[in-house]
Amino acid sequence: MRERLRRPIRRLPHGPVLTFSLPELLLLGFLLLSSLGTLLLLQPIAAHQPLTWHQALFTATSAVTVTGLGVIDTSSLTLFGQGVVLALIQIGGLGFMTCTAMMMVLLGVRLPLHQKQLISESLDHTSFDALAHMVRLVIAFALIAETCGTLLLALTWVPDHGLAKGLWISAFHAISAFNNAGFSVWPDSLIQEVADPLVNGVISLLFIVGGLGFVVIAELANWRPGTGLSLHARIMLHATLWLVLVAMASVLLLEWHNPATLGRLETLGAKLQAAWFQAVTPRTAGFNTLDTGALSAPSALLTMLWMFIGAGSGSTASGIKVTTFVVLLLVARAFLRGRARPEAFGRSLSDGTVMEAVAVALAGMLLIFGCLLVLTITEPGQRFLDLAFEAVSAFGTVGLTRGVTAELSIPGQLTLIVTMLLGRVGPISLGYLIAKRKVKGLRYAEGRVHIG
């Protein structure tokens, strides 16, 4: 590792070759971006009141990992500071490897063959030859979606705030929503817009589309009547619909009479909009139109489950991913039905897919447990539910909070910083390890282990 840090690019006869592995490149990239963002946010022109080093570091890390947790209000930042946050969100949301791949293509830096394959897999694309086209598609789609979102939101916010400020607010929220970041220019997020159908519709549509995954979006864009969708796309679309419906029904059932959430809203339309938004935002979006800290304990626990699941693979969102969760459910169903392999839509899933899903879910649970264990030590005065909510939100890079983020000690904030980084980088790094595993020629005799 030390040698690779000294010589990150090795000169060979056929051109320069990058020597870092994918996890190293990802982690170093996020650390460098977080450090650069910290330095910029520490400048006097970045905030109305000077930030401390840990406030700047937390904000920069939360932005580049598109989390949205904050120890300061974004409104306390100047236009320059908000611009820094927005730039970090854009880079982190599109995926550092997407930007890296684009730079490799533009600069002509060569990669070893196995790293080409791994970068293609990190983008959920099977051919590295089509990587440049995929990168252009990702960036073009993101810019189009963010531009359309900005123009639609401007219909509401330009009349209220004026042309320049209204456009900036619209652009900030559109970019933050598409990248599933959850940063808002207002201290209470979007609570003031709880009954605005345009804001609710545009913001939720942006982070749902951003969370589907670019491969699914590309497949839908190329879909023609009479042609079928891939198994991945079908699972993503069906599971997303059912997760949203179940989440919305649970919010309506559990919060209808809560005077601090749905109970304070007067009209049926406002309650339905708020329930819809609260159902879709835990899928790593981070915006809220209801006071998250006022949710009942059952609603908070279900929200933690949605945050843990996250959204789609190859998207701007995090979590264990919807497809991972569905595979685990299919495995349980196959076991209960006595079938050798899980099946979905007339296709069976391979043992490798099952092992990957188990590994990702277990790694996520262990990371959350470790984060929560440290938080219970460093924050003895906080409620356990609030700390557990923070840990899951940091892992899923969601950004929803029950209002204790700014109250955490410096060790507690540093714990969340590490969790946000690992939550963002971890799944791709784990995929790298899975992709590099080698099949041994020697197989041991099977042994019996009792389960359950």
XYZ file of C-alpha atoms in Angstrom:
452
model
C 0.000 0.000 0.000
C 2.804 2.423 0.896
C 4.496 1.730 -2.444
C 1.231 2.347 -4.324
C 0.766 5.650 -2.509
C 4.234 6.736 -3.626
C 3.697 5.550 -7.192
C -0.063 5.472 -7.912
C 0.513 5.259 -11.680
C 3.070 2.865 -13.148
C 4.533 3.536 -16.569
C 4.451 0.574 -18.927
C 5.296 0.329 -22.652
C 1.614 0.398 -23.621
C 0.827 3.384 -21.375
C 0.292 4.403 -17.749
C -1.499 1.885 -15.525
C -3.319 2.711 -12.296
C -2.012 0.541 -9.440
C -4.787 1.055 -6.862
C -7.421 -1.579 -6.287
C -11.080 -0.558 -6.524
C -11.745 -0.323 -2.742
C -8.545 1.654 -2.230
C -9.428 4.006 -5.068
C -12.949 4.530 -3.756
C -11.910 5.123 -0.163
C -9.035 7.419 -1.083
C -11.271 9.331 -3.447
C -13.957 9.915 -0.843
C -11.364 10.833 1.789
C -9.702 13.323 -0.557
C -13.030 14.878 -1.550
C -14.108 15.039 2.083
C -10.813 16.662 3.057
C -11.037 19.180 0.224
C -14.625 19.994 1.161
C -13.586 20.433 4.789
C -10.859 22.900 3.852
C -13.253 24.896 1.682
C -15.955 24.988 4.364
C -13.404 26.235 6.902
C -12.835 29.356 4.820
C -14.373 32.551 6.251
C -16.502 33.057 3.129
C -18.182 29.632 3.539
C -20.375 30.385 6.557
C -21.947 33.345 8.328
C -20.306 32.107 11.539
C -16.937 30.270 11.365
C -17.254 26.484 11.477
C -15.191 24.261 13.731
C -13.048 21.566 12.133
C -15.417 18.764 13.134
C -18.473 20.666 11.877
C -16.790 21.227 8.503
C -15.580 17.613 8.327
C -19.000 16.201 9.215
C -20.785 18.435 6.694
C -18.330 17.648 3.890
C -18.466 13.897 4.548
C -22.264 13.927 4.779
C -22.412 15.763 1.437
C -19.949 13.612 -0.502
C -21.581 10.412 0.793
C -24.991 11.955 -0.090
C -26.267 11.340 3.425
C -27.845 14.594 4.573
C -27.170 14.293 8.302
C -26.031 17.638 9.640
C -24.520 19.186 12.746
C -25.255 22.656 11.340
C -28.123 24.173 9.384
C -27.356 24.536 5.690
C -28.996 27.964 5.948
C -26.032 29.064 8.102
C -23.760 28.621 5.063
C -23.173 31.386 2.561
C -23.843 30.965 -1.142
C -20.224 29.817 -1.517
C -20.610 27.251 1.271
C -23.854 25.918 -0.159
C -22.161 25.688 -3.545
C -19.385 23.557 -2.026
C -21.978 21.246 -0.472
C -23.860 21.010 -3.765
C -20.687 20.140 -5.701
C -19.838 17.382 -3.222
C -23.391 16.035 -3.484
C -23.200 15.909 -7.275
C -19.878 14.087 -7.328
C -20.840 11.682 -4.572
C -24.314 11.046 -5.951
C -23.283 10.163 -9.471
C -20.751 7.868 -7.914
C -17.075 8.514 -7.554
C -16.307 5.547 -9.779
C -18.475 6.992 -12.540
C -16.493 10.221 -12.410
C -13.248 8.270 -12.154
C -14.161 6.133 -15.142
C -14.986 9.271 -17.106
C -11.613 10.784 -16.241
C -9.845 7.565 -17.222
C -11.587 7.628 -20.602
C -10.828 11.331 -21.177
C -7.183 11.182 -20.008
C -6.425 7.865 -21.644
C -5.102 6.261 -18.453
C -5.168 2.504 -18.816
C -6.410 0.048 -16.212
C -5.511 -3.617 -15.745
C -8.089 -5.923 -17.306
C -9.472 -7.164 -13.975
C -10.007 -3.577 -12.807
C -11.810 -2.739 -16.058
C -14.186 -5.593 -15.348
C -14.687 -4.502 -11.746
C -15.459 -0.902 -12.695
C -17.964 -2.200 -15.210
C -19.540 -4.309 -12.454
C -19.658 -1.319 -10.095
C -21.775 0.404 -12.745
C -23.812 -2.774 -13.210
C -22.658 -2.919 -16.824
C -21.358 -6.075 -18.456
C -19.050 -4.636 -21.131
C -16.198 -2.264 -20.460
C -16.180 -1.346 -24.170
C -19.503 0.412 -23.581
C -18.252 2.173 -20.429
C -17.734 5.546 -22.104
C -21.254 5.419 -23.513
C -22.618 4.403 -20.103
C -20.828 7.297 -18.390
C -22.213 9.785 -20.914
C -25.699 8.330 -20.462
C -25.476 8.583 -16.665
C -24.304 12.200 -16.700
C -26.726 13.293 -19.415
C -29.700 11.694 -17.679
C -28.721 13.226 -14.329
C -28.390 16.713 -15.809
C -31.699 16.433 -17.674
C -33.548 15.173 -14.588
C -32.032 17.868 -12.360
C -32.779 20.608 -14.892
C -36.399 19.527 -15.280
C -36.749 19.296 -11.515
C -35.315 22.784 -11.092
C -37.712 24.306 -13.610
C -40.746 22.607 -12.065
C -39.807 23.597 -8.511
C -39.189 27.146 -9.714
C -42.904 27.413 -10.462
C -43.469 27.379 -6.701
C -40.364 29.004 -5.271
C -39.576 31.768 -7.780
C -42.857 33.628 -7.054
C -42.175 33.296 -3.312
C -38.456 34.169 -3.244
C -37.707 36.081 -6.434
C -35.988 34.950 -9.622
C -32.364 34.523 -8.515
C -32.982 33.123 -5.037
C -35.928 31.043 -6.194
C -33.883 29.413 -8.963
C -31.018 28.689 -6.555
C -33.362 27.096 -4.009
C -34.987 25.072 -6.783
C -31.652 23.905 -8.219
C -30.270 23.042 -4.768
C -33.256 20.869 -3.861
C -33.481 19.263 -7.326
C -29.821 18.196 -7.279
C -30.034 17.107 -3.652
C -33.203 15.097 -4.342
C -31.983 13.329 -7.489
C -28.767 12.341 -5.705
C -30.726 11.138 -2.663
C -28.779 13.535 -0.440
C -31.519 15.101 1.677
C -29.814 18.479 2.149
C -32.191 21.444 2.268
C -31.589 25.181 2.548
C -34.161 25.311 5.369
C -33.563 24.107 8.947
C -36.815 22.107 9.012
C -36.246 20.493 5.604
C -39.561 20.550 3.655
C -42.025 20.608 6.558
C -43.354 23.965 5.372
C -44.202 22.360 2.007
C -46.110 19.407 3.461
C -49.340 20.319 1.629
C -47.814 21.506 -1.680
C -48.556 18.848 -4.326
C -46.001 20.190 -6.816
C -43.086 20.177 -4.363
C -44.070 16.786 -2.934
C -44.500 15.269 -6.377
C -41.336 16.640 -7.984
C -39.015 15.958 -5.046
C -40.308 12.407 -4.503
C -40.176 11.618 -8.234
C -36.562 12.823 -8.411
C -35.267 10.645 -5.609
C -37.324 7.638 -6.702
C -35.884 7.858 -10.224
C -32.397 8.455 -8.844
C -32.810 5.422 -6.608
C -33.952 2.967 -9.292
C -30.451 2.535 -10.674
C -29.066 3.714 -13.975
C -29.216 0.251 -15.513
C -32.961 0.020 -14.853
C -33.470 3.536 -16.197
C -31.498 2.724 -19.347
C -33.498 -0.478 -19.829
C -36.797 1.380 -19.451
C -35.620 4.049 -21.887
C -34.876 1.383 -24.491
C -38.003 -0.647 -23.777
C -40.404 -1.257 -26.660
C -43.852 -2.910 -26.617
C -43.538 -6.661 -26.935
C -40.071 -6.830 -25.379
C -39.537 -8.112 -21.864
C -37.553 -6.603 -19.024
C -34.613 -8.274 -17.339
C -35.083 -10.139 -14.073
C -33.239 -7.389 -12.202
C -35.482 -4.650 -13.592
C -38.667 -6.611 -12.896
C -37.645 -7.294 -9.305
C -36.689 -3.650 -8.772
C -39.943 -2.250 -10.151
C -42.255 -4.709 -8.407
C -40.425 -4.535 -5.083
C -40.240 -0.739 -5.165
C -43.992 -0.505 -5.714
C -44.828 -2.928 -2.905
C -42.367 -1.381 -0.455
C -43.834 2.070 -1.061
C -47.430 0.832 -0.695
C -46.684 -1.051 2.530
C -44.735 1.885 3.943
C -47.482 4.369 3.091
C -50.176 2.162 4.617
C -48.130 1.783 7.805
C -47.635 5.553 8.097
C -51.363 6.190 7.664
C -52.248 3.509 10.198
C -49.694 4.442 12.864
C -49.617 8.237 12.529
C -53.211 9.159 11.623
C -54.085 10.352 15.133
C -50.582 11.523 16.143
C -51.065 15.262 16.855
C -47.410 15.959 16.083
C -47.446 14.368 12.598
C -50.480 13.465 10.457
C -52.912 14.453 13.186
C -51.999 18.117 12.880
C -52.909 18.240 9.177
C -56.461 19.372 8.449
C -57.270 17.963 5.020
C -57.308 14.416 3.678
C -55.155 15.466 0.722
C -52.437 16.865 2.989
C -52.412 13.676 5.079
C -52.132 11.446 2.003
C -49.306 13.572 0.587
C -47.433 13.526 3.903
C -47.891 9.746 4.238
C -46.667 9.220 0.660
C -43.602 11.375 1.220
C -42.779 9.717 4.543
C -43.103 6.312 2.854
C -40.642 7.006 0.042
C -38.085 9.289 1.724
C -36.460 6.611 3.965
C -35.159 4.918 0.816
C -32.036 7.095 1.388
C -33.600 10.404 0.264
C -33.420 12.166 3.636
C -35.997 14.922 3.078
C -38.943 15.105 5.440
C -42.297 16.880 5.482
C -43.157 15.487 8.925
C -41.175 15.900 12.131
C -39.135 12.678 12.203
C -38.443 13.086 15.908
C -42.192 13.104 16.607
C -42.876 9.769 14.902
C -44.217 7.042 17.171
C -41.859 4.240 18.159
C -43.461 1.706 15.728
C -43.184 4.192 12.844
C -39.552 4.917 13.746
C -38.723 1.199 13.748
C -40.351 0.670 10.346
C -38.545 3.728 9.008
C -35.279 2.147 10.165
C -36.181 -0.985 8.198
C -36.825 1.036 5.010
C -33.529 2.901 5.537
C -31.667 -0.382 5.973
C -33.119 -1.757 2.722
C -32.347 1.388 0.714
C -32.938 1.596 -3.027
C -31.519 0.099 -6.222
C -28.084 -1.171 -7.167
C -26.011 1.197 -9.276
C -28.088 4.164 -8.117
C -27.459 7.338 -6.133
C -28.824 5.595 -3.029
C -27.287 3.253 -0.473
C -28.507 0.624 2.010
C -28.247 -3.105 1.365
C -30.342 -2.491 -1.774
C -33.845 -3.607 -2.688
C -32.697 -6.595 -4.746
C -30.608 -7.883 -1.832
C -33.650 -7.741 0.450
C -35.841 -9.487 -2.136
C -33.276 -12.255 -2.622
C -33.277 -12.893 1.134
C -37.085 -13.105 1.114
C -36.980 -15.491 -1.850
C -34.459 -17.692 -0.053
C -36.750 -17.901 2.985
C -39.741 -18.711 0.755
C -37.812 -21.422 -1.087
C -36.765 -23.001 2.208
C -40.316 -23.009 3.571
C -41.599 -24.549 0.350
C -38.869 -27.183 0.306
C -37.281 -26.018 -2.942
C -33.589 -26.286 -3.704
C -33.238 -22.778 -5.159
C -35.119 -19.486 -4.836
C -37.172 -18.498 -7.877
C -38.662 -15.285 -9.234
C -40.590 -14.582 -12.462
C -39.826 -18.027 -13.843
C -36.092 -17.774 -13.180
C -34.003 -19.442 -10.488
C -31.302 -17.557 -8.618
C -27.774 -18.932 -8.455
C -26.016 -19.929 -5.244
C -23.533 -17.128 -5.849
C -26.324 -14.542 -5.862
C -27.681 -15.915 -2.596
C -24.249 -15.834 -0.949
C -23.674 -12.264 -2.103
C -27.024 -11.162 -0.666
C -26.296 -12.821 2.669
C -22.812 -11.280 2.799
C -24.069 -7.756 2.036
C -26.907 -7.947 4.566
C -24.668 -9.384 7.285
C -21.983 -6.764 6.664
C -24.612 -4.026 6.915
C -25.979 -5.373 10.191
C -22.497 -5.684 11.682
C -21.621 -2.124 10.684
C -24.810 -0.768 12.244
C -24.240 -2.798 15.411
C -20.667 -1.525 15.700
C -21.735 2.078 15.178
C -24.563 1.779 17.695
C -22.300 0.114 20.255
C -19.846 3.009 20.084
C -22.641 5.588 20.238
C -24.114 4.023 23.384
C -20.683 4.415 24.998
C -19.963 7.974 23.818
C -23.539 9.290 24.236
C -24.859 7.924 27.564
C -27.438 10.691 27.877
C -29.261 9.952 24.611
C -32.204 7.600 24.150
C -31.397 4.226 22.619
C -34.044 4.546 19.889
C -32.630 7.905 18.792
C -29.082 6.523 18.631
C -30.216 3.421 16.737
C -32.067 5.657 14.278
C -28.903 7.735 13.726
C -26.779 4.614 13.177
C -29.122 3.148 10.557
C -29.512 6.538 8.866
C -25.728 6.939 8.647
C -25.252 3.424 7.251
C -27.968 3.899 4.638
C -26.690 7.440 3.921
C -30.286 8.580 4.387
C -30.039 11.750 6.432
C -33.241 11.392 8.434
C -32.697 12.194 12.105
C -34.652 12.376 15.337
C -32.867 15.599 16.189
C -29.806 14.377 18.072
C -27.074 14.686 15.406
C -25.940 18.151 16.472
C -26.048 17.106 20.142
C -23.556 14.259 19.722
C -20.071 14.552 21.154
C -17.076 14.801 18.846
C -16.332 11.037 19.200
C -19.983 10.345 18.368
C -19.841 12.552 15.294
C -16.603 10.899 14.163
C -18.312 7.513 14.562
C -21.101 8.619 12.227
C -18.512 9.973 9.763
C -16.834 6.563 9.565
C -20.222 4.854 9.252
C -21.289 7.159 6.414
C -18.060 6.476 4.518
C -18.275 2.715 4.986
C -21.987 2.736 4.191
C -21.260 4.444 0.888
C -18.032 2.640 -0.073
C -18.654 -0.692 1.638
C -21.140 -2.345 -0.757
C -18.933 -1.770 -3.809
C -15.843 -2.868 -1.880
C -17.642 -6.012 -0.769
C -18.640 -6.634 -4.376
C -14.969 -6.287 -5.312
C -14.005 -8.968 -2.808
C -16.786 -11.235 -4.059
C -15.725 -10.707 -7.660
C -12.101 -11.557 -6.843
C -12.889 -14.783 -5.018
C -11.284 -17.821 -6.539
C -12.844 -21.225 -6.933
C -10.662 -23.863 -5.341
C -9.983 -27.026 -7.255
C -10.154 -29.017 -4.017
C -13.536 -29.465 -2.347
C -13.947 -30.722 1.205
C -16.503 -33.308 2.267
C -19.766 -31.770 3.383
C -20.478 -31.434 7.105
C -23.771 -31.009 8.946
C -24.502 -27.864 10.976
C -27.847 -27.527 12.766
C -29.644 -24.239 11.996
C -32.480 -22.749 14.037
